[in-house]
CSV table of C-alpha atoms and ligand atoms in Angstrom, one decimal:
chain,number,residue,atom,x,y,z
A,1256,MET,CA,7.9,13.5,-10.7
A,1257,ILE,CA,5.7,11.8,-8.0
A,1258,ILE,CA,3.1,9.3,-9.0
A,1259,THR,CA,0.7,8.0,-6.4
A,1260,VAL,CA,-1.2,4.8,-6.5
A,1261,ASP,CA,-4.0,4.3,-3.9
A,1262,GLY,CA,-6.5,1.5,-3.8
A,1263,THR,CA,-8.2,-1.4,-2.0
A,1264,ALA,CA,-6.6,-4.6,-0.8
A,1265,GLY,CA,-6.0,-7.1,-3.6
A,1266,SER,CA,-6.9,-4.6,-6.3
A,1267,GLY,CA,-3.4,-5.2,-8.0
A,1268,LYS,CA,-2.1,-1.8,-7.0
A,1269,SER,CA,1.2,-3.1,-5.6
A,1270,THR,CA,2.1,-5.2,-8.6
A,1271,THR,CA,1.1,-2.5,-11.0
A,1272,ALA,CA,2.9,0.2,-8.9
A,1273,LYS,CA,6.1,-1.9,-8.9
A,1274,LEU,CA,6.0,-2.7,-12.6
A,1275,VAL,CA,5.3,0.8,-13.5
A,1276,ALA,CA,8.2,2.1,-11.4
A,1277,GLN,CA,10.5,-0.6,-13.1
A,1278,ARG,CA,9.4,0.4,-16.6
A,1279,LEU,CA,10.0,4.2,-15.9
A,1280,GLY,CA,13.1,3.6,-13.8
A,1281,TYR,CA,11.5,5.4,-10.9
A,1282,LYS,CA,11.9,4.5,-7.2
A,1283,TYR,CA,9.0,2.3,-5.9
A,1284,ILE,CA,7.7,2.9,-2.3
A,1285,ASP,CA,5.4,0.5,-0.6
A,1286,SER,CA,3.8,2.5,2.1
A,1287,GLY,CA,1.9,-0.5,3.3
A,1288,ALA,CA,5.1,-2.1,4.4
A,1289,THR,CA,5.8,0.7,6.9
A,1290,TYR,CA,2.4,-0.1,8.6
A,1291,ARG,CA,3.1,-3.8,8.3
A,1292,ALA,CA,6.6,-3.4,9.9
A,1293,LEU,CA,4.9,-1.6,12.8
A,1294,ALA,CA,2.5,-4.5,13.2
A,1295,PHE,CA,5.3,-6.9,13.2
A,1296,LEU,CA,7.0,-5.0,16.1
A,1297,VAL,CA,3.6,-4.8,18.0
A,1298,LYS,CA,3.3,-8.6,17.7
A,1299,LYS,CA,7.0,-9.3,18.4
A,1300,ASN,CA,6.9,-7.1,21.6
A,1301,GLY,CA,3.7,-8.6,22.8
A,1302,ILE,CA,2.0,-5.1,22.9
A,1303,ASP,CA,-1.7,-4.8,23.1
A,1304,PRO,CA,-2.8,-3.0,19.7
A,1305,LYS,CA,-5.4,-1.2,21.7
A,1306,ASP,CA,-2.8,0.6,23.8
A,1307,GLU,CA,-2.4,3.6,21.7
A,1308,ASN,CA,0.5,5.0,23.7
A,1309,GLU,CA,2.6,1.9,23.3
A,1310,VAL,CA,1.8,1.5,19.6
A,1311,VAL,CA,2.7,5.3,19.0
A,1312,GLY,CA,6.0,4.8,20.9
A,1313,LEU,CA,7.0,2.0,18.6
A,1314,SER,CA,6.2,4.0,15.6
A,1315,GLU,CA,8.3,6.9,16.7
A,1316,LYS,CA,11.5,4.6,16.6
A,1317,LEU,CA,10.6,2.6,13.6
A,1318,GLU,CA,13.3,2.6,10.8
A,1319,LEU,CA,12.5,0.8,7.7
A,1320,ASN,CA,14.7,0.6,4.6
A,1321,PHE,CA,14.3,-1.1,1.2
A,1322,ASN,CA,17.4,-2.9,-0.2
A,1323,GLU,CA,16.8,-4.3,-3.7
A,1324,GLY,CA,13.0,-4.8,-3.0
A,1325,ARG,CA,13.7,-6.4,0.5
A,1326,ALA,CA,12.2,-4.8,3.6
A,1327,ILE,CA,14.8,-4.2,6.2
A,1328,LEU,CA,13.6,-3.4,9.8
A,1329,ASP,CA,16.5,-2.4,12.2
A,1330,GLY,CA,18.9,-4.5,10.2
A,1331,GLU,CA,16.6,-7.6,10.0
A,1332,ASP,CA,15.1,-8.7,6.7
A,1333,VAL,CA,11.4,-9.0,7.4
A,1334,THR,CA,10.1,-9.2,3.8
A,1335,GLU,CA,8.3,-12.5,4.2
A,1336,GLN,CA,7.3,-12.1,7.7
A,1337,ILE,CA,5.3,-9.1,7.2
A,1338,ARG,CA,3.4,-10.6,4.2
A,1339,ASN,CA,0.6,-12.5,5.9
A,1340,GLU,CA,-3.1,-11.8,6.7
A,1341,GLU,CA,-2.5,-11.6,10.4
A,1342,ILE,CA,0.0,-8.8,10.0
A,1343,GLY,CA,-2.1,-7.1,7.3
A,1344,LYS,CA,-5.1,-7.0,9.7
A,1345,LEU,CA,-2.9,-5.9,12.6
A,1346,ALA,CA,-1.4,-3.1,10.4
A,1347,SER,CA,-4.9,-1.9,9.4
A,1348,PHE,CA,-5.8,-1.8,13.1
A,1349,CYS,CA,-2.6,0.1,14.2
A,1350,SER,CA,-3.1,2.5,11.3
A,1351,ILE,CA,-6.1,4.2,12.9
A,1352,TYR,CA,-4.1,6.2,15.3
A,1353,LYS,CA,-3.4,9.8,14.3
A,1354,ARG,CA,0.1,9.9,15.8
A,1355,VAL,CA,1.1,6.6,14.2
A,1356,ARG,CA,0.0,7.9,10.8
A,1357,GLU,CA,2.1,11.2,11.4
A,1358,ASN,CA,5.2,9.1,12.1
A,1359,MET,CA,4.5,6.7,9.1
A,1360,VAL,CA,4.1,9.7,6.7
A,1361,ALA,CA,7.4,11.1,7.9
A,1362,LEU,CA,9.1,7.8,7.4
A,1363,GLN,CA,7.4,7.6,3.9
A,1364,HIS,CA,8.8,11.1,3.1
A,1365,ARG,CA,12.3,10.0,4.1
A,1366,LEU,CA,12.0,7.0,1.9
A,1367,ALA,CA,11.0,9.1,-1.0
A,1368,ASP,CA,14.5,10.7,-1.1
A,1369,GLU,CA,14.7,10.6,-4.9
A,1370,GLU,CA,13.2,12.8,-7.6
A,1371,ASN,CA,11.1,10.3,-9.4
A,1372,VAL,CA,8.9,8.1,-7.3
A,1373,VAL,CA,6.0,5.7,-7.5
A,1374,CYS,CA,4.3,5.5,-4.1
A,1375,GLU,CA,1.6,3.1,-3.3
A,1376,GLY,CA,-0.8,2.9,-0.4
A,1377,ARG,CA,-4.2,4.1,0.9
A,1378,ASP,CA,-3.7,7.8,1.7
A,1379,ILE,CA,-0.9,8.7,-0.7
A,1380,GLY,CA,-2.7,11.0,-3.1
A,1381,THR,CA,-4.7,12.6,-0.3
A,1382,VAL,CA,-2.2,13.0,2.5
A,1383,VAL,CA,1.3,11.8,1.8
A,1384,PHE,CA,1.8,13.5,-1.5
A,1385,PRO,CA,-1.2,15.7,-2.1
A,1386,ASP,CA,0.7,17.7,-4.9
A,1387,ALA,CA,1.7,14.6,-6.8
A,1388,GLU,CA,1.7,15.1,-10.6
A,1389,VAL,CA,-0.3,12.0,-11.4
A,1390,LYS,CA,-2.6,10.1,-9.2
A,1391,PHE,CA,-4.3,6.8,-9.6
A,1392,TYR,CA,-7.1,4.9,-7.7
A,1393,ILE,CA,-7.2,1.2,-8.3
A,1394,ASP,CA,-10.1,-0.9,-7.5
A,1395,ALA,CA,-11.8,-4.2,-8.6
A,1396,SER,CA,-14.9,-6.2,-7.5
A,1397,ILE,CA,-14.5,-8.0,-4.2
A,1398,LYS,CA,-15.2,-11.4,-5.9
A,1399,GLU,CA,-12.2,-10.8,-8.4
A,1400,ARG,CA,-10.0,-9.6,-5.6
A,1401,ALA,CA,-10.7,-12.7,-3.4
A,1402,LYS,CA,-10.1,-14.9,-6.5
A,1403,ARG,CA,-6.7,-13.2,-7.2
A,1404,ARG,CA,-5.6,-13.4,-3.5
A,1405,ARG,CA,-6.6,-17.2,-3.4
A,1406,LYS,CA,-4.4,-17.9,-6.4
A,1407,GLU,CA,-1.5,-15.9,-4.9
A,1408,LEU,CA,-1.9,-17.9,-1.6
A,1409,LEU,CA,-2.0,-21.2,-3.5
A,1410,GLU,CA,1.2,-20.4,-5.2
A,1411,ARG,CA,2.7,-20.0,-1.7
A,1412,GLY,CA,1.2,-23.3,-0.7
A,1413,ILE,CA,-1.5,-21.8,1.4
A,1414,HIS,CA,-5.1,-23.1,1.0
A,1415,LYS,CA,-7.9,-20.9,2.0
A,1416,LYS,CA,-11.6,-20.8,1.0
A,1417,THR,CA,-12.6,-17.9,-1.3
A,1418,SER,CA,-15.5,-17.0,0.9
A,1419,ASP,CA,-13.1,-16.6,3.9
A,1420,ILE,CA,-10.8,-14.5,1.9
A,1421,GLU,CA,-13.8,-12.4,0.7
A,1422,LYS,CA,-14.7,-11.8,4.4
A,1423,ASP,CA,-11.1,-10.7,5.3
A,1424,ILE,CA,-11.0,-8.4,2.4
A,1425,GLY,CA,-14.5,-6.9,3.2
A,1426,GLU,CA,-13.5,-6.3,6.8
A,1427,ARG,CA,-10.2,-4.6,5.8
A,1428,ASP,CA,-12.0,-2.4,3.2
A,1429,LEU,CA,-14.4,-1.2,5.9
A,1430,GLN,CA,-11.7,-0.5,8.4
A,1431,ASP,CA,-9.5,1.4,6.0
A,1432,LYS,CA,-12.4,3.4,4.5
A,1433,THR,CA,-14.2,4.3,7.7
A,1434,ARG,CA,-11.3,5.2,10.0
A,1435,VAL,CA,-11.4,8.8,11.3
A,1436,HIS,CA,-7.8,9.8,10.2
A,1437,SER,CA,-6.9,9.8,6.5
A,1438,PRO,CA,-9.4,7.1,5.4
A,1439,LEU,CA,-9.0,5.4,2.1
A,1440,CYS,CA,-10.8,7.3,-0.6
A,1441,VAL,CA,-10.4,8.5,-4.2
A,1442,PRO,CA,-7.9,11.4,-4.1
A,1443,GLU,CA,-9.0,14.6,-5.8
A,1444,GLY,CA,-7.9,14.6,-9.4
A,1445,ALA,CA,-7.1,10.8,-9.3
A,1446,VAL,CA,-7.6,8.6,-12.4
A,1447,VAL,CA,-9.9,5.8,-11.3
A,1448,ILE,CA,-9.1,2.4,-12.8
A,1449,ASN,CA,-11.3,-0.6,-12.3
A,1450,THR,CA,-9.2,-3.7,-12.9
A,1451,THR,CA,-11.9,-6.4,-12.5
A,1452,ASN,CA,-11.6,-7.3,-16.2
A,1453,LEU,CA,-8.1,-6.3,-16.9
A,1454,SER,CA,-4.9,-8.3,-16.8
A,1455,ILE,CA,-1.8,-6.9,-14.9
A,1456,GLU,CA,-0.2,-6.2,-18.3
A,1457,GLU,CA,-3.3,-4.3,-19.5
A,1458,GLU,CA,-3.3,-2.3,-16.2
A,1459,VAL,CA,0.3,-1.4,-16.4
A,1460,GLU,CA,-0.1,-0.2,-20.2
A,1461,GLU,CA,-3.1,1.9,-19.2
A,1462,VAL,CA,-1.2,3.6,-16.3
A,1463,ILE,CA,2.0,4.1,-18.4
A,1464,LYS,CA,-0.1,5.7,-21.1
A,1465,ILE,CA,-1.8,8.1,-18.8
A,1466,ILE,CA,1.5,9.2,-17.2
A,1467,LYS,CA,3.0,9.8,-20.7
A,1468,ASP,CA,0.0,11.8,-21.8
A,1469,SER,CA,0.1,13.9,-18.7
A,1470,LYS,CA,3.7,14.6,-19.3
A,1471,ILE,CA,2.9,15.8,-22.8
A,1472,GLN,CA,0.1,17.9,-21.5
A,1473,ARG,CA,2.3,19.5,-18.9
A,1474,PHE,CA,5.0,20.2,-21.6
A,1475,LYS,CA,2.3,21.9,-23.8
A,1476,ASP,CA,1.1,24.0,-20.7
B,1177,DC,O1,-1.3,-2.3,1.3
B,1177,DC,P1,-1.2,-3.2,2.5
B,1177,DC,O2,-2.0,-4.4,2.5
B,1177,DC,O3,0.3,-3.7,2.6
B,1177,DC,O4,-1.4,-2.3,3.8
B,1177,DC,C1,-1.7,-2.9,5.0
B,1177,DC,C2,-2.5,-2.0,5.9
B,1177,DC,O5,-1.7,-0.8,6.3
B,1177,DC,C3,-3.8,-1.4,5.3
B,1177,DC,O6,-4.9,-2.3,5.5
B,1177,DC,C4,-4.0,-0.1,6.1
B,1177,DC,C5,-2.6,0.4,6.3
B,1177,DC,N1,-2.1,1.4,5.4
B,1177,DC,C6,-2.5,2.6,5.5
B,1177,DC,O7,-3.3,2.9,6.5
B,1177,DC,N2,-2.0,3.6,4.8
B,1177,DC,C7,-1.2,3.4,3.7
B,1177,DC,N3,-0.8,4.3,3.0
B,1177,DC,C8,-0.8,2.0,3.5
B,1177,DC,C9,-1.3,1.0,4.3
């Protein structure tokens, strides 16, 4: 059983996907972490992200694993280091290259080595697992997403103006939705959930209900 969760930055898709996987006892795969790990290597090696061949070269060798939710890159725990806006932006930039995407998709397939998986990202229902049993697309208004991101940053002791966060999110949406190769869009057959007025608990409940209903439906068919 493969469940895909795609959506915009700050829509709540990661938290939801993680909690749904926990509730169902499925493996959780954060595909964004693969692009973030690549961005981390680009920065660490002082590579110009505009140099496609160099970025592709790094993506070929990249090996990322998850150990109890921690992101391990070549033996190094990079969980915290890949979770900042600079790396997010760089990940979005590096993700425009076709050959980078092919290497990341191959890595994501290797990570999904179990039968039951919840995989989250921006091209999962369209490209990575187009035949997934249940697909979701999660979105929320940009104002609400910026508000949530601000709260999350404050909890980590980082102060940032909501207007600046809104600008960052808007730029990332635009880059991810307009890139030539596998742009972010609603996958065919996906259930679209707008979480602007939903709490995380309500969102998780709704997703679980849809998955259960779809299982019953398939059993009947
Ligand atoms: O979900 P995230 O913020 O961790 O993702 C960071 C960037 O990685 C995102 O802006 C674009 C890229 N990405 C992608 O192109 N395809 C995915 N499936 C996941 C992430």
